[in-house]
Amino acid sequence: MTPGAPLGDYQAKRDFERTPEPTGGGKRRGRASSGPPRFVVQEHHATALHWDLRLERDGVLASWAVPKGIPADPRTNHLAVRTEDHPLEYLDFQGDIPTGEYGAGRMNVWDRGVFEVQKWTDREVQVIFHGEKVQGRYALFATGGRNGRDWMIHRMDPPSDPDRQPLPSGDDLRPMLATPGDLPTGEGWRYEPWWPGQRLVVPFDGGRPIVPTGPRLPELAALGEALGSLAVVLDGVVVAIADDGRPDRSRLERRLAATSAASARRLAGRVPLTFVVVDLLWIDGRSVTQLGLDGRRALLDQAVSRGPAWVVTPRQSDGEALLLAAGDTGFAGVIAKREASPYSPGLTSPDWVASRAPGA
Ligand code: MN
């Protein structure tokens, strides 16, 4: 550890007996590379999910931590916090940084490639990325905060996908509702359990849920982490599952009654919730509300796999059997949905029918 040496800060923060990260003390493999400079973006599941952007420069990797990832759209700049220079070996690093170490958590390579420098000063960097995911002109510029560590990253080219639609907001985030009625039968219906809980349509962007109001739900933050850079809008139901495996409304109400952030955190440990995902409205820059239910479901199954605090709702072809079992298993009943039905935010639709279980 030599303060003032090029990698002094990097080495001072780490215990190389414990972390699998490169020491930066080797032969500086690749330093003499004659090709264009290289970059890497790592997805880092540290205390807070972020993406680390590292650009080869003067024998080291100039680095920024970008909490919401590399912006795909010039209208949305993202915070980029300047961090210590990393050794070139870090271009290939992925692994688990152990608990207790600096930056503890899983780190994966999210993108890599080469770049062209258009401008490089202490306060502004302009580059053209040639990565697998990130392509085009970007500017990084210091904004003056935190002793010069706060920068922003801005896309200078048009959106990478010109057809990209903005994340829905406002009325477009109202849930589609079911019409109460008797269980429909016949061709073309899908049947799902009617979960007793709180309905919530949630956009996820930059690995984070966007929940404007309501109780704090760390369970949604965990789902955001799992989604990573995939932006989606999910329709779901927040439920509490009792020890016997049944959904339990009184547990849910106890948990949601927590008003302060501190009491919500305390209760979250004792009364965990599950976000049961029932539909998908938007994914990766495009609305899918005009697709049929089965088309949306296929995309949803690809995007979201089961996690510790979330699940995609099961479906049944036999609605009558599901309705018979519902009352005994703690469900309110059955929601029947037409397989071809589009998603209509805020609409009470005859394409969705809610049938209450006998005795529920
Ligand atoms: Mn990091």
GROMACS .gro file of C-alpha atoms and ligand atoms in nm:
model
  361
    1MET     CA    1   0.000   0.000   0.000
    2THR     CA    2   0.164   0.314  -0.118
    3PRO     CA    3  -0.040   0.630  -0.069
    4GLY     CA    4  -0.011   0.846  -0.377
    5ALA     CA    5   0.074   0.549  -0.598
    6PRO     CA    6  -0.167   0.501  -0.891
    7LEU     CA    7  -0.363   0.226  -0.717
    8GLY     CA    8  -0.297   0.334  -0.356
    9ASP     CA    9  -0.663   0.407  -0.276
   10TYR     CA   10  -0.774   0.083  -0.438
   11GLN     CA   11  -0.527  -0.125  -0.239
   12ALA     CA   12  -0.582   0.057   0.090
   13LYS     CA   13  -0.954  -0.029   0.086
   14ARG     CA   14  -0.905  -0.403   0.038
   15ASP     CA   15  -0.773  -0.708   0.222
   16PHE     CA   16  -0.639  -0.933  -0.053
   17GLU     CA   17  -0.623  -1.226   0.188
   18ARG     CA   18  -1.002  -1.216   0.188
   19THR     CA   19  -1.131  -1.064  -0.136
   20PRO     CA   20  -1.098  -1.245  -0.470
   21GLU     CA   21  -1.045  -0.911  -0.647
   22PRO     CA   22  -0.714  -0.857  -0.831
   23THR     CA   23  -0.440  -0.693  -0.628
   24GLY     CA   24  -0.319  -0.465  -0.904
   25GLY     CA   25   0.033  -0.552  -0.797
   26GLY     CA   26   0.114  -0.783  -1.085
   27LYS     CA   27   0.271  -0.715  -1.418
   28ARG     CA   28  -0.019  -0.493  -1.528
   29ARG     CA   29  -0.127  -0.747  -1.780
   30GLY     CA   30  -0.241  -0.574  -2.095
   31ARG     CA   31  -0.084  -0.241  -2.014
   32ALA     CA   32   0.104  -0.236  -2.338
   33SER     CA   33  -0.203  -0.328  -2.541
   34SER     CA   34  -0.189  -0.144  -2.867
   35GLY     CA   35  -0.559  -0.160  -2.955
   36PRO     CA   36  -0.825   0.093  -2.861
   37PRO     CA   37  -0.890   0.144  -2.488
   38ARG     CA   38  -1.126  -0.102  -2.323
   39PHE     CA   39  -1.418  -0.057  -2.088
   40VAL     CA   40  -1.629  -0.274  -1.864
   41VAL     CA   41  -1.962  -0.226  -1.689
   42GLN     CA   42  -2.010  -0.449  -1.389
   43GLU     CA   43  -2.343  -0.513  -1.221
   44HIS     CA   44  -2.260  -0.499  -0.852
   45HIS     CA   45  -2.505  -0.640  -0.599
   46ALA     CA   46  -2.354  -0.455  -0.304
   47THR     CA   47  -2.553  -0.306  -0.014
   48ALA     CA   48  -2.728  -0.105  -0.284
   49LEU     CA   49  -2.736  -0.241  -0.640
   50HIS     CA   50  -2.534  -0.029  -0.883
   51TRP     CA   51  -2.338  -0.057  -1.202
   52ASP     CA   52  -1.963   0.018  -1.211
   53LEU     CA   53  -1.836   0.183  -1.528
   54ARG     CA   54  -1.460   0.152  -1.579
   55LEU     CA   55  -1.261   0.310  -1.862
   56GLU     CA   56  -0.901   0.218  -1.946
   57ARG     CA   57  -0.683   0.528  -1.911
   58ASP     CA   58  -0.312   0.571  -1.830
   59GLY     CA   59  -0.262   0.209  -1.726
   60VAL     CA   60  -0.556   0.195  -1.483
   61LEU     CA   61  -0.936   0.187  -1.498
   62ALA     CA   62  -1.099   0.521  -1.423
   63SER     CA   63  -1.419   0.422  -1.240
   64TRP     CA   64  -1.768   0.550  -1.164
   65ALA     CA   65  -2.047   0.384  -0.964
   66VAL     CA   66  -2.380   0.441  -1.143
   67PRO     CA   67  -2.677   0.360  -0.913
   68LYS     CA   68  -2.935   0.338  -1.195
   69GLY     CA   69  -2.711   0.209  -1.471
   70ILE     CA   70  -2.612   0.349  -1.810
   71PRO     CA   71  -2.901   0.561  -1.947
   72ALA     CA   72  -3.047   0.447  -2.280
   73ASP     CA   73  -3.222   0.779  -2.341
   74PRO     CA   74  -3.069   1.130  -2.374
   75ARG     CA   75  -3.360   1.278  -2.174
   76THR     CA   76  -3.261   1.090  -1.860
   77ASN     CA   77  -2.921   1.161  -1.703
   78HIS     CA   78  -2.803   0.933  -1.429
   79LEU     CA   79  -2.588   1.003  -1.126
   80ALA     CA   80  -2.236   0.860  -1.157
   81VAL     CA   81  -2.016   0.870  -0.847
   82ARG     CA   82  -1.643   0.882  -0.918
   83THR     CA   83  -1.467   0.601  -0.733
   84GLU     CA   84  -1.104   0.501  -0.696
   85ASP     CA   85  -0.903   0.389  -0.999
   86HIS     CA   86  -0.904   0.011  -1.044
   87PRO     CA   87  -0.630  -0.213  -1.188
   88LEU     CA   88  -0.661  -0.326  -1.552
   89GLU     CA   89  -0.712  -0.685  -1.437
   90TYR     CA   90  -1.052  -0.569  -1.316
   91LEU     CA   91  -1.174  -0.568  -1.679
   92ASP     CA   92  -1.233  -0.941  -1.640
   93PHE     CA   93  -1.331  -0.959  -1.276
   94GLN     CA   94  -1.651  -1.119  -1.163
   95GLY     CA   95  -1.708  -1.296  -0.836
   96ASP     CA   96  -1.836  -1.271  -0.482
   97ILE     CA   97  -1.675  -1.014  -0.257
   98PRO     CA   98  -1.715  -1.162   0.092
   99THR     CA   99  -1.934  -1.016   0.364
  100GLY     CA  100  -1.747  -0.762   0.572
  101GLU     CA  101  -1.514  -0.662   0.288
  102TYR     CA  102  -1.529  -0.336   0.094
  103GLY     CA  103  -1.801  -0.362  -0.175
  104ALA     CA  104  -1.929  -0.695  -0.038
  105GLY     CA  105  -2.166  -0.870  -0.277
  106ARG     CA  106  -2.189  -1.038  -0.614
  107MET     CA  107  -2.027  -0.864  -0.912
  108ASN     CA  108  -2.096  -0.971  -1.271
  109VAL     CA  109  -1.969  -0.833  -1.600
  110TRP     CA  110  -2.277  -0.665  -1.757
  111ASP     CA  111  -2.109  -0.529  -2.069
  112ARG     CA  112  -1.764  -0.484  -2.214
  113GLY     CA  113  -1.599  -0.350  -2.526
  114VAL     CA  114  -1.377  -0.071  -2.650
  115PHE     CA  115  -1.429   0.304  -2.670
  116GLU     CA  116  -1.300   0.617  -2.844
  117VAL     CA  117  -1.205   0.924  -2.642
  118GLN     CA  118  -1.343   1.254  -2.769
  119LYS     CA  119  -1.257   1.463  -2.465
  120TRP     CA  120  -1.088   1.385  -2.133
  121THR     CA  121  -1.036   1.644  -1.862
  122ASP     CA  122  -1.055   1.629  -1.480
  123ARG     CA  123  -1.419   1.740  -1.497
  124GLU     CA  124  -1.553   1.603  -1.822
  125VAL     CA  125  -1.512   1.288  -2.027
  126GLN     CA  126  -1.673   1.227  -2.366
  127VAL     CA  127  -1.648   0.886  -2.523
  128ILE     CA  128  -1.803   0.667  -2.791
  129PHE     CA  129  -1.876   0.318  -2.659
  130HIS     CA  130  -1.856   0.009  -2.875
  131GLY     CA  131  -1.991  -0.251  -2.637
  132GLU     CA  132  -2.232  -0.537  -2.679
  133LYS     CA  133  -2.507  -0.351  -2.497
  134VAL     CA  134  -2.382   0.007  -2.473
  135GLN     CA  135  -2.319   0.180  -2.805
  136GLY     CA  136  -2.282   0.547  -2.890
  137ARG     CA  137  -2.168   0.882  -2.754
  138TYR     CA  138  -2.181   0.956  -2.385
  139ALA     CA  139  -2.062   1.242  -2.167
  140LEU     CA  140  -1.960   1.215  -1.804
  141PHE     CA  141  -1.933   1.547  -1.623
  142ALA     CA  142  -1.864   1.656  -1.265
  143THR     CA  143  -2.145   1.845  -1.094
  144GLY     CA  144  -1.940   1.971  -0.800
  145GLY     CA  145  -2.107   1.769  -0.523
  146ARG     CA  146  -1.924   1.560  -0.262
  147ASN     CA  147  -1.579   1.709  -0.321
  148GLY     CA  148  -1.597   1.651  -0.694
  149ARG     CA  149  -1.706   1.289  -0.665
  150ASP     CA  150  -2.057   1.352  -0.798
  151TRP     CA  151  -2.077   1.330  -1.175
  152MET     CA  152  -2.361   1.266  -1.418
  153ILE     CA  153  -2.368   1.040  -1.720
  154HIS     CA  154  -2.557   1.166  -2.025
  155ARG     CA  155  -2.630   0.994  -2.355
  156MET     CA  156  -2.539   1.236  -2.637
  157ASP     CA  157  -2.679   1.026  -2.921
  158PRO     CA  158  -3.053   0.972  -2.984
  159PRO     CA  159  -3.213   0.689  -2.781
  160SER     CA  160  -3.041   0.359  -2.854
  161ASP     CA  161  -3.383   0.223  -2.951
  162PRO     CA  162  -3.578   0.492  -3.144
  163ASP     CA  163  -3.905   0.307  -3.082
  164ARG     CA  164  -3.851   0.303  -2.710
  165GLN     CA  165  -4.163   0.415  -2.521
  166PRO     CA  166  -4.134   0.593  -2.186
  167LEU     CA  167  -4.223   0.413  -1.864
  168PRO     CA  168  -4.596   0.451  -1.803
  169SER     CA  169  -4.709   0.677  -1.520
  170GLY     CA  170  -5.026   0.825  -1.371
  171ASP     CA  171  -5.352   0.675  -1.497
  172ASP     CA  172  -5.165   0.419  -1.705
  173LEU     CA  173  -5.063   0.255  -1.376
  174ARG     CA  174  -5.419   0.187  -1.262
  175PRO     CA  175  -5.493  -0.185  -1.233
  176MET     CA  176  -5.739  -0.354  -1.466
  177LEU     CA  177  -6.031  -0.479  -1.260
  178ALA     CA  178  -6.253  -0.786  -1.282
  179THR     CA  179  -6.632  -0.786  -1.307
  180PRO     CA  180  -6.797  -0.983  -1.023
  181GLY     CA  181  -6.991  -1.281  -1.152
  182ASP     CA  182  -7.039  -1.655  -1.174
  183LEU     CA  183  -6.748  -1.862  -1.291
  184PRO     CA  184  -6.741  -1.854  -1.673
  185THR     CA  185  -6.675  -2.184  -1.845
  186GLY     CA  186  -6.608  -2.287  -2.201
  187GLU     CA  187  -6.322  -2.223  -2.438
  188GLY     CA  188  -6.074  -1.944  -2.404
  189TRP     CA  189  -6.067  -1.885  -2.029
  190ARG     CA  190  -5.770  -1.900  -1.792
  191TYR     CA  191  -5.818  -1.930  -1.416
  192GLU     CA  192  -5.606  -1.780  -1.140
  193PRO     CA  193  -5.651  -1.773  -0.763
  194TRP     CA  194  -5.811  -1.455  -0.629
  195TRP     CA  195  -5.546  -1.342  -0.385
  196PRO     CA  196  -5.670  -1.156  -0.077
  197GLY     CA  197  -5.431  -0.864  -0.051
  198GLN     CA  198  -5.337  -0.523  -0.173
  199ARG     CA  199  -5.326  -0.472  -0.549
  200LEU     CA  200  -5.024  -0.274  -0.669
  201VAL     CA  201  -4.902  -0.180  -1.018
  202VAL     CA  202  -4.531  -0.109  -0.983
  203PRO     CA  203  -4.277   0.018  -1.237
  204PHE     CA  204  -3.921  -0.108  -1.189
  205ASP     CA  205  -3.633   0.087  -1.342
  206GLY     CA  206  -3.262   0.082  -1.276
  207GLY     CA  207  -3.303  -0.214  -1.040
  208ARG     CA  208  -3.545  -0.026  -0.817
  209PRO     CA  209  -3.922  -0.018  -0.764
  210ILE     CA  210  -4.092   0.317  -0.818
  211VAL     CA  211  -4.355   0.324  -0.546
  212PRO     CA  212  -4.474   0.682  -0.501
  213THR     CA  213  -4.682   0.631  -0.187
  214GLY     CA  214  -4.782   0.369   0.062
  215PRO     CA  215  -4.597   0.151   0.308
  216ARG     CA  216  -4.236   0.068   0.269
  217LEU     CA  217  -4.194  -0.271   0.106
  218PRO     CA  218  -3.837  -0.404   0.118
  219GLU     CA  219  -3.970  -0.713  -0.060
  220LEU     CA  220  -4.017  -0.500  -0.373
  221ALA     CA  221  -3.662  -0.369  -0.343
  222ALA     CA  222  -3.539  -0.729  -0.350
  223LEU     CA  223  -3.738  -0.795  -0.668
  224GLY     CA  224  -3.590  -0.480  -0.822
  225GLU     CA  225  -3.243  -0.612  -0.748
  226ALA     CA  226  -3.326  -0.942  -0.915
  227LEU     CA  227  -3.459  -0.762  -1.225
  228GLY     CA  228  -3.133  -0.567  -1.249
  229SER     CA  229  -3.124  -0.345  -1.557
  230LEU     CA  230  -3.447  -0.489  -1.702
  231ALA     CA  231  -3.717  -0.221  -1.675
  232VAL     CA  232  -4.074  -0.352  -1.638
  233VAL     CA  233  -4.416  -0.255  -1.506
  234LEU     CA  234  -4.572  -0.535  -1.303
  235ASP     CA  235  -4.927  -0.576  -1.177
  236GLY     CA  236  -4.941  -0.776  -0.858
  237VAL     CA  237  -5.099  -0.837  -0.521
  238VAL     CA  238  -4.914  -0.791  -0.194
  239VAL     CA  239  -5.010  -1.078   0.036
  240ALA     CA  240  -4.905  -1.215   0.373
  241ILE     CA  241  -4.871  -1.592   0.387
  242ALA     CA  242  -4.939  -1.749   0.727
  243ASP     CA  243  -4.731  -2.032   0.871
  244ASP     CA  244  -4.979  -2.286   0.733
  245GLY     CA  245  -4.921  -2.153   0.382
  246ARG     CA  246  -5.254  -1.973   0.346
  247PRO     CA  247  -5.285  -1.608   0.257
  248ASP     CA  248  -5.378  -1.418   0.574
  249ARG     CA  249  -5.543  -1.079   0.554
  250SER     CA  250  -5.503  -0.990   0.922
  251ARG     CA  251  -5.127  -1.040   0.902
  252LEU     CA  252  -5.119  -0.822   0.594
  253GLU     CA  253  -5.313  -0.546   0.767
  254ARG     CA  254  -5.083  -0.560   1.068
  255ARG     CA  255  -4.782  -0.516   0.844
  256LEU     CA  256  -4.932  -0.239   0.631
  257ALA     CA  257  -5.041  -0.047   0.941
  258ALA     CA  258  -4.679   0.040   1.013
  259THR     CA  259  -4.652   0.411   0.942
  260SER     CA  260  -4.290   0.494   1.012
  261ALA     CA  261  -4.001   0.358   0.810
  262ALA     CA  262  -3.842   0.217   1.126
  263SER     CA  263  -4.152   0.024   1.235
  264ALA     CA  264  -4.202  -0.101   0.877
  265ARG     CA  265  -3.847  -0.238   0.882
  266ARG     CA  266  -3.898  -0.403   1.220
  267LEU     CA  267  -4.225  -0.562   1.109
  268ALA     CA  268  -4.079  -0.674   0.776
  269GLY     CA  269  -3.856  -0.917   0.963
  270ARG     CA  270  -4.147  -1.070   1.157
  271VAL     CA  271  -4.427  -1.051   0.900
  272PRO     CA  272  -4.274  -1.105   0.557
  273LEU     CA  273  -4.492  -1.028   0.255
  274THR     CA  274  -4.503  -1.185  -0.088
  275PHE     CA  275  -4.561  -0.990  -0.409
  276VAL     CA  276  -4.771  -1.216  -0.630
  277VAL     CA  277  -4.723  -1.096  -0.987
  278VAL     CA  278  -5.038  -1.132  -1.197
  279ASP     CA  279  -4.961  -0.935  -1.513
  280LEU     CA  280  -4.708  -0.740  -1.718
  281LEU     CA  281  -4.789  -0.398  -1.871
  282TRP     CA  282  -4.458  -0.280  -2.014
  283ILE     CA  283  -4.115  -0.429  -2.064
  284ASP     CA  284  -3.782  -0.299  -2.187
  285GLY     CA  285  -3.911   0.009  -2.364
  286ARG     CA  286  -4.241  -0.116  -2.499
  287SER     CA  287  -4.598  -0.135  -2.382
  288VAL     CA  288  -4.748  -0.484  -2.401
  289THR     CA  289  -5.100  -0.391  -2.290
  290GLN     CA  290  -5.235  -0.456  -2.642
  291LEU     CA  291  -5.101  -0.811  -2.648
  292GLY     CA  292  -5.336  -1.084  -2.537
  293LEU     CA  293  -5.317  -1.228  -2.186
  294ASP     CA  294  -5.125  -1.536  -2.301
  295GLY     CA  295  -4.867  -1.323  -2.488
  296ARG     CA  296  -4.811  -1.105  -2.184
  297ARG     CA  297  -4.785  -1.409  -1.962
  298ALA     CA  298  -4.516  -1.567  -2.183
  299LEU     CA  299  -4.306  -1.250  -2.156
  300LEU     CA  300  -4.373  -1.229  -1.782
  301ASP     CA  301  -4.254  -1.586  -1.726
  302GLN     CA  302  -3.930  -1.504  -1.908
  303ALA     CA  303  -3.871  -1.182  -1.715
  304VAL     CA  304  -3.959  -1.286  -1.359
  305SER     CA  305  -3.861  -1.609  -1.191
  306ARG     CA  306  -3.961  -1.706  -0.841
  307GLY     CA  307  -3.772  -1.535  -0.561
  308PRO     CA  308  -3.770  -1.527  -0.183
  309ALA     CA  309  -4.043  -1.260  -0.166
  310TRP     CA  310  -4.224  -1.285  -0.498
  311VAL     CA  311  -4.390  -1.536  -0.728
  312VAL     CA  312  -4.580  -1.526  -1.057
  313THR     CA  313  -4.936  -1.639  -0.988
  314PRO     CA  314  -5.014  -1.998  -1.081
  315ARG     CA  315  -5.280  -2.068  -1.346
  316GLN     CA  316  -5.524  -2.354  -1.378
  317SER     CA  317  -5.725  -2.488  -1.667
  318ASP     CA  318  -5.995  -2.629  -1.437
  319GLY     CA  319  -6.171  -2.327  -1.292
  320GLU     CA  320  -6.437  -2.522  -1.105
  321ALA     CA  321  -6.181  -2.727  -0.910
  322LEU     CA  322  -5.990  -2.412  -0.825
  323LEU     CA  323  -6.307  -2.243  -0.702
  324LEU     CA  324  -6.401  -2.542  -0.488
  325ALA     CA  325  -6.060  -2.546  -0.324
  326ALA     CA  326  -6.034  -2.168  -0.286
  327GLY     CA  327  -6.242  -2.122   0.026
  328ASP     CA  328  -6.057  -2.396   0.212
  329THR     CA  329  -5.716  -2.264   0.119
  330GLY     CA  330  -5.770  -1.903   0.220
  331PHE     CA  331  -5.831  -1.753  -0.121
  332ALA     CA  332  -6.120  -1.518  -0.194
  333GLY     CA  333  -6.215  -1.712  -0.504
  334VAL     CA  334  -6.110  -1.733  -0.867
  335ILE     CA  335  -6.034  -1.471  -1.130
  336ALA     CA  336  -6.121  -1.597  -1.478
  337LYS     CA  337  -5.950  -1.416  -1.765
  338ARG     CA  338  -6.003  -1.443  -2.137
  339GLU     CA  339  -5.683  -1.570  -2.298
  340ALA     CA  340  -5.694  -1.305  -2.571
  341SER     CA  341  -5.785  -1.007  -2.349
  342PRO     CA  342  -5.569  -0.695  -2.370
  343TYR     CA  343  -5.477  -0.507  -2.050
  344SER     CA  344  -5.695  -0.201  -1.997
  345PRO     CA  345  -5.566   0.014  -1.708
  346GLY     CA  346  -5.843   0.132  -1.477
  347LEU     CA  347  -6.116  -0.056  -1.665
  348THR     CA  348  -6.359  -0.298  -1.498
  349SER     CA  349  -6.363  -0.546  -1.781
  350PRO     CA  350  -6.604  -0.823  -1.875
  351ASP     CA  351  -6.294  -1.011  -1.999
  352TRP     CA  352  -6.197  -1.067  -1.635
  353VAL     CA  353  -6.453  -1.221  -1.400
  354ALA     CA  354  -6.413  -1.248  -1.023
  355SER     CA  355  -6.605  -1.539  -0.869
  356ARG     CA  356  -6.618  -1.558  -0.492
  357ALA     CA  357  -6.556  -1.897  -0.332
  358PRO     CA  358  -6.845  -2.050  -0.137
  359GLY     CA  359  -6.793  -1.951   0.225
  360ALA     CA  360  -6.508  -1.705   0.149
  361MN      MN  361  -1.916  -0.120  -0.708
   0.00000   0.00000   0.00000
